[in-house]
PDB file of C-alpha atoms in Angstrom:
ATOM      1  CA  UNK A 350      42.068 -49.476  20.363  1.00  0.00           C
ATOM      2  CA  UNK A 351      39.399 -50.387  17.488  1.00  0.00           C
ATOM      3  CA  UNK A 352      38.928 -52.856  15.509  1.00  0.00           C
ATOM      4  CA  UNK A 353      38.312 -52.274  11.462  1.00  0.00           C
ATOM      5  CA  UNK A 354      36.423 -55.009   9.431  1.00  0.00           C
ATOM      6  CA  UNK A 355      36.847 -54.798   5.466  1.00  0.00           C
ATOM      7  CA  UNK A 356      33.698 -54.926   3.579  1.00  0.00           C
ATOM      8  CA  UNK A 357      34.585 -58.346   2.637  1.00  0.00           C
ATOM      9  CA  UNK A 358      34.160 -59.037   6.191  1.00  0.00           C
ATOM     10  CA  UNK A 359      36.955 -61.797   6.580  1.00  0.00           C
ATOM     11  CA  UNK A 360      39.797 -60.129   7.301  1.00  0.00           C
ATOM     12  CA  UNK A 361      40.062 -57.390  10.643  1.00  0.00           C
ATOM     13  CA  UNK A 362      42.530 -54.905  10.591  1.00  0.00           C
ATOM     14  CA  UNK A 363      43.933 -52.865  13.647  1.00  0.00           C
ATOM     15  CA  UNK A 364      43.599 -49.142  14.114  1.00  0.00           C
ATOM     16  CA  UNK A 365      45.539 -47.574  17.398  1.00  0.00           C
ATOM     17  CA  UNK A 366      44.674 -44.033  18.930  1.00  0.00           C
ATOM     18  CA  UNK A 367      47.667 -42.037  19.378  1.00  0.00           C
ATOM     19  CA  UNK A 368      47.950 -38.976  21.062  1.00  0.00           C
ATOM     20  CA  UNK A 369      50.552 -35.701  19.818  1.00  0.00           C
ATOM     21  CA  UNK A 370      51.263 -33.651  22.880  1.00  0.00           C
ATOM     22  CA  UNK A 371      53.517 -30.780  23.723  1.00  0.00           C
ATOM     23  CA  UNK A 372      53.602 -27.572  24.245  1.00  0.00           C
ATOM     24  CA  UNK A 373      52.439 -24.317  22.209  1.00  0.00           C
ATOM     25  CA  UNK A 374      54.121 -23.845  18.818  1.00  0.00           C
ATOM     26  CA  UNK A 375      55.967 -27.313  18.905  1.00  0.00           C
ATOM     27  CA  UNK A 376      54.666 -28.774  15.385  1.00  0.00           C
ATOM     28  CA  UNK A 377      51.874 -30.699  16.860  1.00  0.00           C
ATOM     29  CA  UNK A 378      49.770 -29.714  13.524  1.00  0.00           C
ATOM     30  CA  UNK A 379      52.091 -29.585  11.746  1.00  0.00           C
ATOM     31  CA  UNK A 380      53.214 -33.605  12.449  1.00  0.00           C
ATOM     32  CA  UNK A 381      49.737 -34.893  12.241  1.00  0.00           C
ATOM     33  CA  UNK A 382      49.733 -33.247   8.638  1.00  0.00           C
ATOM     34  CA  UNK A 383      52.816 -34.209   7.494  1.00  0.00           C
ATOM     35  CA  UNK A 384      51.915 -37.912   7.957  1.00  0.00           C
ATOM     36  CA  UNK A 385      48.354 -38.516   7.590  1.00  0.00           C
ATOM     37  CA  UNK A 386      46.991 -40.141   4.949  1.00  0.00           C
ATOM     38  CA  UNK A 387      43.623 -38.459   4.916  1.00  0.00           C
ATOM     39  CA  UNK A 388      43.009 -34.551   5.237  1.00  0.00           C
ATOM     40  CA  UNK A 389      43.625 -33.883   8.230  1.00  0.00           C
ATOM     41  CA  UNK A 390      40.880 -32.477  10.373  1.00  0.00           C
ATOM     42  CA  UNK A 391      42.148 -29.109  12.417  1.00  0.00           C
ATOM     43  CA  UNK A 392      40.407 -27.088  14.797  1.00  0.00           C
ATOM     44  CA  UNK A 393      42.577 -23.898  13.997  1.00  0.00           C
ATOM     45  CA  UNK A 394      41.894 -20.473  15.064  1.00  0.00           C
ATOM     46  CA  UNK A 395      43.937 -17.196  15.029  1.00  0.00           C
ATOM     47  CA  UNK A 396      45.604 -15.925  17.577  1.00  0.00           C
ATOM     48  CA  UNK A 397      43.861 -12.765  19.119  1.00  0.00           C
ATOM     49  CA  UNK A 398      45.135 -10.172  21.175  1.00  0.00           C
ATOM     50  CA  UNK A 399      43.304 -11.319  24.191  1.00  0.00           C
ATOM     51  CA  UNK A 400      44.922 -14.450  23.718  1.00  0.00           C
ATOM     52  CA  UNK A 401      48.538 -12.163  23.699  1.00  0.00           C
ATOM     53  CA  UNK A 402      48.210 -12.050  27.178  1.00  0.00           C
ATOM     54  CA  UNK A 403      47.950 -15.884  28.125  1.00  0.00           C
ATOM     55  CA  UNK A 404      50.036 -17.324  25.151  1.00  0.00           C
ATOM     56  CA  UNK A 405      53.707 -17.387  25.804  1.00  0.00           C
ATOM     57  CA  UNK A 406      54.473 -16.518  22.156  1.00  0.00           C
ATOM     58  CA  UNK A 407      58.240 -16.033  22.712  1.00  0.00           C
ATOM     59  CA  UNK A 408      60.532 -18.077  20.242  1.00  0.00           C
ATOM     60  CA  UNK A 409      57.484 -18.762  18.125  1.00  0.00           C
ATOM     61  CA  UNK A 410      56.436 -15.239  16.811  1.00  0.00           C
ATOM     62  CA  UNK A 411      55.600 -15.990  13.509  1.00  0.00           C
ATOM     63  CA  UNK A 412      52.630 -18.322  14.881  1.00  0.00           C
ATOM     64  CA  UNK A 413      48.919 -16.610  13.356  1.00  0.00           C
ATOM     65  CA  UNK A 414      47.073 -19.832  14.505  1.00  0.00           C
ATOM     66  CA  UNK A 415      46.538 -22.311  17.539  1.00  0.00           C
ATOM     67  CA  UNK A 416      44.503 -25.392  17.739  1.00  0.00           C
ATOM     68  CA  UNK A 417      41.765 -25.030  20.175  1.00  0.00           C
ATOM     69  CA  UNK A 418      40.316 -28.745  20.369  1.00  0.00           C
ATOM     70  CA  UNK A 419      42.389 -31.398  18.691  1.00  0.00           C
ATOM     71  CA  UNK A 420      43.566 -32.516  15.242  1.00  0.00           C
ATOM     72  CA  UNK A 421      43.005 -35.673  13.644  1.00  0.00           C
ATOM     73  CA  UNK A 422      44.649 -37.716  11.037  1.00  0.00           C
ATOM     74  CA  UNK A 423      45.299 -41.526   9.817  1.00  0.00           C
ATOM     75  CA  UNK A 424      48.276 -43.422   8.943  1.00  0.00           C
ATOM     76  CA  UNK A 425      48.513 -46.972   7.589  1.00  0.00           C
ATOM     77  CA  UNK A 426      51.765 -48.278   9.290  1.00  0.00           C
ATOM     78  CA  UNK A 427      51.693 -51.494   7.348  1.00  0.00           C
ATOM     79  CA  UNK A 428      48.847 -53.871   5.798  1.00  0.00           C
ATOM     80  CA  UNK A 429      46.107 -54.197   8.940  1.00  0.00           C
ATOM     81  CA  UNK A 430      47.285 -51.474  10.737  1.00  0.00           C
ATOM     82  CA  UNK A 431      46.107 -48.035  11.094  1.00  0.00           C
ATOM     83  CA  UNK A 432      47.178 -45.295  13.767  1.00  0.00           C
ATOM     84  CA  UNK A 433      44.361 -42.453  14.374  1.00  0.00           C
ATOM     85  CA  UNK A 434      46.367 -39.418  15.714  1.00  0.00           C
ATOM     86  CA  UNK A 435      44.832 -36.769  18.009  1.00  0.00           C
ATOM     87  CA  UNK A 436      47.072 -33.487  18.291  1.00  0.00           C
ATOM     88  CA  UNK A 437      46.349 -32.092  21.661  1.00  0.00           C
ATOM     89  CA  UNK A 438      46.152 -28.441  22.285  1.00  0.00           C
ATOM     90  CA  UNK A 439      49.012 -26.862  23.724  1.00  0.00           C
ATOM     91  CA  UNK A 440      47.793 -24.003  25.817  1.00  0.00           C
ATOM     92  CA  UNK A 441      47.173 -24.929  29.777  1.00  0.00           C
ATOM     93  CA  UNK A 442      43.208 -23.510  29.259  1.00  0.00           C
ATOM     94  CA  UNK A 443      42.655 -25.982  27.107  1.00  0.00           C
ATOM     95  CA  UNK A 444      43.776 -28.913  29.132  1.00  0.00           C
ATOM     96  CA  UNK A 445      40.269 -29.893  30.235  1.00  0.00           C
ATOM     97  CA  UNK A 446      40.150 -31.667  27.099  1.00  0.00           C
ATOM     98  CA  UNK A 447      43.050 -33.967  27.413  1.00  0.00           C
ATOM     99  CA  UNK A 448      41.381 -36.582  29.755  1.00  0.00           C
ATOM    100  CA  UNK A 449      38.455 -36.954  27.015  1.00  0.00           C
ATOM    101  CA  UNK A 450      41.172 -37.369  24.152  1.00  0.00           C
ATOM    102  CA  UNK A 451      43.278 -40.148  26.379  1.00  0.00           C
ATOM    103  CA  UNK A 452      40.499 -42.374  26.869  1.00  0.00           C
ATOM    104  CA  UNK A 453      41.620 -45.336  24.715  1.00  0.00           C
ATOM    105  CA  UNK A 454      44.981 -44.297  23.566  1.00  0.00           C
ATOM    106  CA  UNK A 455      47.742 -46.592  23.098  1.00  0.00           C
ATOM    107  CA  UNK A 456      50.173 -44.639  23.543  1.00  0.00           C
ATOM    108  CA  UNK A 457      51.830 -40.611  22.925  1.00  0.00           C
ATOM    109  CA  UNK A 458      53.890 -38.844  21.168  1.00  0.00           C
ATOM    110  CA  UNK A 459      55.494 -35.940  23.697  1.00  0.00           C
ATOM    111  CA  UNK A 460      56.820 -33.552  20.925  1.00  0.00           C
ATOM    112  CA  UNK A 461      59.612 -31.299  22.169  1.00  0.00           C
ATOM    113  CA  UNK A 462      61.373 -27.779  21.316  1.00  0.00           C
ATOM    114  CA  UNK A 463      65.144 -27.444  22.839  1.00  0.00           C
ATOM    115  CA  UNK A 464      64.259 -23.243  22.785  1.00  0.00           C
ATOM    116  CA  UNK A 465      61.468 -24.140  25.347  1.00  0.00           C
ATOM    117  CA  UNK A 466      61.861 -27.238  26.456  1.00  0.00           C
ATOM    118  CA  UNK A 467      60.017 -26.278  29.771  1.00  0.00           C
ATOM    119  CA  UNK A 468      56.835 -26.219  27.639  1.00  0.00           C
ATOM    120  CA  UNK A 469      56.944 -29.960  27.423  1.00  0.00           C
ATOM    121  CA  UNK A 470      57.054 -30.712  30.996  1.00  0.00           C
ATOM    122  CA  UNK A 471      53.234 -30.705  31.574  1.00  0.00           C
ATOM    123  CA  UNK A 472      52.753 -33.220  29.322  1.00  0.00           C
ATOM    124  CA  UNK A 473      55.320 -35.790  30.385  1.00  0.00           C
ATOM    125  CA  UNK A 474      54.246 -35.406  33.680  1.00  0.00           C
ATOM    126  CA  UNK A 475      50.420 -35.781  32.055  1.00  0.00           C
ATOM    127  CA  UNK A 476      51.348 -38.999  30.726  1.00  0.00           C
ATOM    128  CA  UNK A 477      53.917 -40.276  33.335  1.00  0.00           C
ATOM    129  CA  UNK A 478      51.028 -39.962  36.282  1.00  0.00           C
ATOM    130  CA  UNK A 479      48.419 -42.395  33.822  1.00  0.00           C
ATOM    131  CA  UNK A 480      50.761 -44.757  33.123  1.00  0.00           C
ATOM    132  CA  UNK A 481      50.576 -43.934  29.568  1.00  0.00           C
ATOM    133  CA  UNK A 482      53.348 -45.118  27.370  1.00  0.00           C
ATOM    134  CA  UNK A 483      55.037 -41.874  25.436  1.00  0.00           C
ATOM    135  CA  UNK A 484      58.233 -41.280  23.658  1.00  0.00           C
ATOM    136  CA  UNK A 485      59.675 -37.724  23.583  1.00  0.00           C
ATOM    137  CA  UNK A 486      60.190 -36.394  19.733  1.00  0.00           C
ATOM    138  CA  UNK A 487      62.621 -33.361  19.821  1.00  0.00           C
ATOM    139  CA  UNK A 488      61.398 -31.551  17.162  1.00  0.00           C
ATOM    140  CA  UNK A 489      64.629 -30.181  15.268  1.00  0.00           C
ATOM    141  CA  UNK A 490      64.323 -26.134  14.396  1.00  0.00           C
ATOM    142  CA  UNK A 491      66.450 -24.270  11.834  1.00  0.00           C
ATOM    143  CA  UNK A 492      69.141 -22.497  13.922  1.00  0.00           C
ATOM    144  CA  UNK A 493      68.085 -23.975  17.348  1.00  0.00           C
ATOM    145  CA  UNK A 494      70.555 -25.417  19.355  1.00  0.00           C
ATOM    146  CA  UNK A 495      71.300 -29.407  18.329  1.00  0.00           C
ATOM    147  CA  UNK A 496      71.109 -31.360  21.597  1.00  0.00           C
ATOM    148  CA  UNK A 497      71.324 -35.543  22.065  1.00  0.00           C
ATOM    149  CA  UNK A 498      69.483 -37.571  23.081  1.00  0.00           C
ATOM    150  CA  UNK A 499      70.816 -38.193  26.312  1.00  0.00           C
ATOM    151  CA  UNK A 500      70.916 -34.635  26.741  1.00  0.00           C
ATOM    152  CA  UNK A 501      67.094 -34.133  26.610  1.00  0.00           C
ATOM    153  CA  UNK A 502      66.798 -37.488  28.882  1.00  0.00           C
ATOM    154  CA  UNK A 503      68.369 -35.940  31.402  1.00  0.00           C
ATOM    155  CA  UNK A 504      66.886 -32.496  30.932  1.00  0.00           C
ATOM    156  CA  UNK A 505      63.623 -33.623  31.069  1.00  0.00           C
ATOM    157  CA  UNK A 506      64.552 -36.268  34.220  1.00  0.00           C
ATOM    158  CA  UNK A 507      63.078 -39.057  32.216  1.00  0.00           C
ATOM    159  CA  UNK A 508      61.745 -42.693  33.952  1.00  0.00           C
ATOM    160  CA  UNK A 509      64.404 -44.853  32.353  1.00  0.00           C
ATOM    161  CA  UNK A 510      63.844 -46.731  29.330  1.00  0.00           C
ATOM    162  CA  UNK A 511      61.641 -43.724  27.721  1.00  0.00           C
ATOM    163  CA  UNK A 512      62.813 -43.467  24.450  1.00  0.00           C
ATOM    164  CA  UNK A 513      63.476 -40.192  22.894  1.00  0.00           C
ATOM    165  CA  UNK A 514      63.938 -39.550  18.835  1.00  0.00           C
ATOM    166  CA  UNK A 515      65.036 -36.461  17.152  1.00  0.00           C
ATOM    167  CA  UNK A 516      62.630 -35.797  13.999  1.00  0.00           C
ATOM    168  CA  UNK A 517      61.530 -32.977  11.607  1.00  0.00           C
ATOM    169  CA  UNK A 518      57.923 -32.842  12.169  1.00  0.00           C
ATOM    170  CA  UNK A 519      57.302 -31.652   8.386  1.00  0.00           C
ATOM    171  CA  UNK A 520      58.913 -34.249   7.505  1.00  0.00           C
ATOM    172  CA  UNK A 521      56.491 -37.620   6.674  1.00  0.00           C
ATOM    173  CA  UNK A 522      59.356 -40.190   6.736  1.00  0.00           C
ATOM    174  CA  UNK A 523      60.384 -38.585   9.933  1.00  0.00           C
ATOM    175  CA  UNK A 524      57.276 -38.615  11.975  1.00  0.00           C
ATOM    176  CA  UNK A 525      56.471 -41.985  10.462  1.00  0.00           C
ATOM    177  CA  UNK A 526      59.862 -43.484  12.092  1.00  0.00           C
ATOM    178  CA  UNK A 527      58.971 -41.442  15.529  1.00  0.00           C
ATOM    179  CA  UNK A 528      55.193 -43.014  15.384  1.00  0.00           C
ATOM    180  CA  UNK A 529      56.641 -46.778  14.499  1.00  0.00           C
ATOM    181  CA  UNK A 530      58.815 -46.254  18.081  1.00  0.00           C
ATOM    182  CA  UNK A 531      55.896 -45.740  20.008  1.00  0.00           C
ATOM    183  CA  UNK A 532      54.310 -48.402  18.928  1.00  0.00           C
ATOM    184  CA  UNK A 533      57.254 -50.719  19.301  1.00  0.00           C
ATOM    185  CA  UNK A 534      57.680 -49.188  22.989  1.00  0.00           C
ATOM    186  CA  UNK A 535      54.065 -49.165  24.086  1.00  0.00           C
ATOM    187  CA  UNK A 536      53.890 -52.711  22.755  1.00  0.00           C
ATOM    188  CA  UNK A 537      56.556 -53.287  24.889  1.00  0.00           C
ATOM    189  CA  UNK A 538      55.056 -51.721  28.340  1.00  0.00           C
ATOM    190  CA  UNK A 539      52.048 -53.114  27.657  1.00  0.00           C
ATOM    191  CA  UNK A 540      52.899 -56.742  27.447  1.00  0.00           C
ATOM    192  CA  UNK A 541      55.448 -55.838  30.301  1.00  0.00           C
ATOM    193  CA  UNK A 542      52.274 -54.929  32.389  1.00  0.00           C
ATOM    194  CA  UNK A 543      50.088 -58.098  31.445  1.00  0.00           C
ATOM    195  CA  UNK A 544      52.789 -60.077  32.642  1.00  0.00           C
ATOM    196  CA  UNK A 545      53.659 -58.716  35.820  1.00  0.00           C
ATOM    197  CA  UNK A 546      49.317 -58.472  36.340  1.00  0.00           C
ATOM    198  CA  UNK A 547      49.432 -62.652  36.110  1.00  0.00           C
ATOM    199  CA  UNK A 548      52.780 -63.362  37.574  1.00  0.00           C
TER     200      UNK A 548
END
């Protein structure tokens, strides 16, 4: 969490860290640009064919780039509040860099692909071992398989209460609704936590 002063100096405005997670190919990038305010920062490179033979590229052939450090973005979610998002990588050799990027953050957005949902298990179990609030965003694919809600709850053997949303990550109204539910859930856990801490 960070505080933001205005220039005027009288008035303080919130900014959140938020961290997009999931597995290779899921529309981390693609989320994180869809909503942001600014230019998005990405650490892009393409895909080599050393890389072929680490990357599970099945389901997502058309993908010529992978992020290799993190994205960033900002999005205003209403007057005196800001959310900073980091996009995670994906791939496991990158995962050294998660801890760094979860230092702070609120909360997470666990973005999910029906085709391979499997791919999204590291990070729920990521955030689920640090206590870290996260909602699951199934990330809705032309011609995939349409699953519920409940469905992926189940599928994914979810602690109860974790929400889960269905979006369109290219969508900015869509990843803006996801983003607002994690912040109305980790607001939620948190306070749920500094009660139990003094009770």
């Amino acid at each position: 969490m960070v505080s933001e002063h205005s220039a005027g100096g009288d008035t303080s405005a919130l900014a959140l860290k938020i961290l997009v997670a999931g597995g290779f190919g899921v529309g981390k990038t693609t989320l994180v640009g869809a909503v942001s305010e600014i230019r998005p920062l990405r650490t892009e490179e393409l895909l080599s064919e050393a890389g072929q033979l680490v990357d599970d590229t099945d389901g997502v052939d058309q993908k010529a780039t992978t992020t290799v450090a993190m994205d960033f973005g900002r999005i205003t979610i209403r007057s005196g509040l800001s959310l900073y998002l980091f996009g995670t990588p994906g791939q496991d050799r990158f995962w050294f860099l998660w801890d760094e990027l979860a230092q702070g953050a609120l909360g997470a957005v666990v973005l999910a692909d029906t085709r391979r949902l499997e791919d999204c298990f590291p990070a729920v179990d990521y955030f689920e071992h640090r206590r870290i609030p996260f909602v699951v965003a199934v990330n809705c694919f032309a011609g995939a398989r349409a699953y519920g809600a409940r469905d992926v709850c189940r599928a994914l053997d979810l602690d109860h209460g974790t929400p889960v949303v269905l979006c369109d990550a290219r969508d900015r109204a869509s990843g803006k609704e996801v983003l607002i539910r994690l912040v109305e859930y980790a607001g939620r856990m948190h306070t749920a936590r500094l009660l139990d801490s003094v009770g």
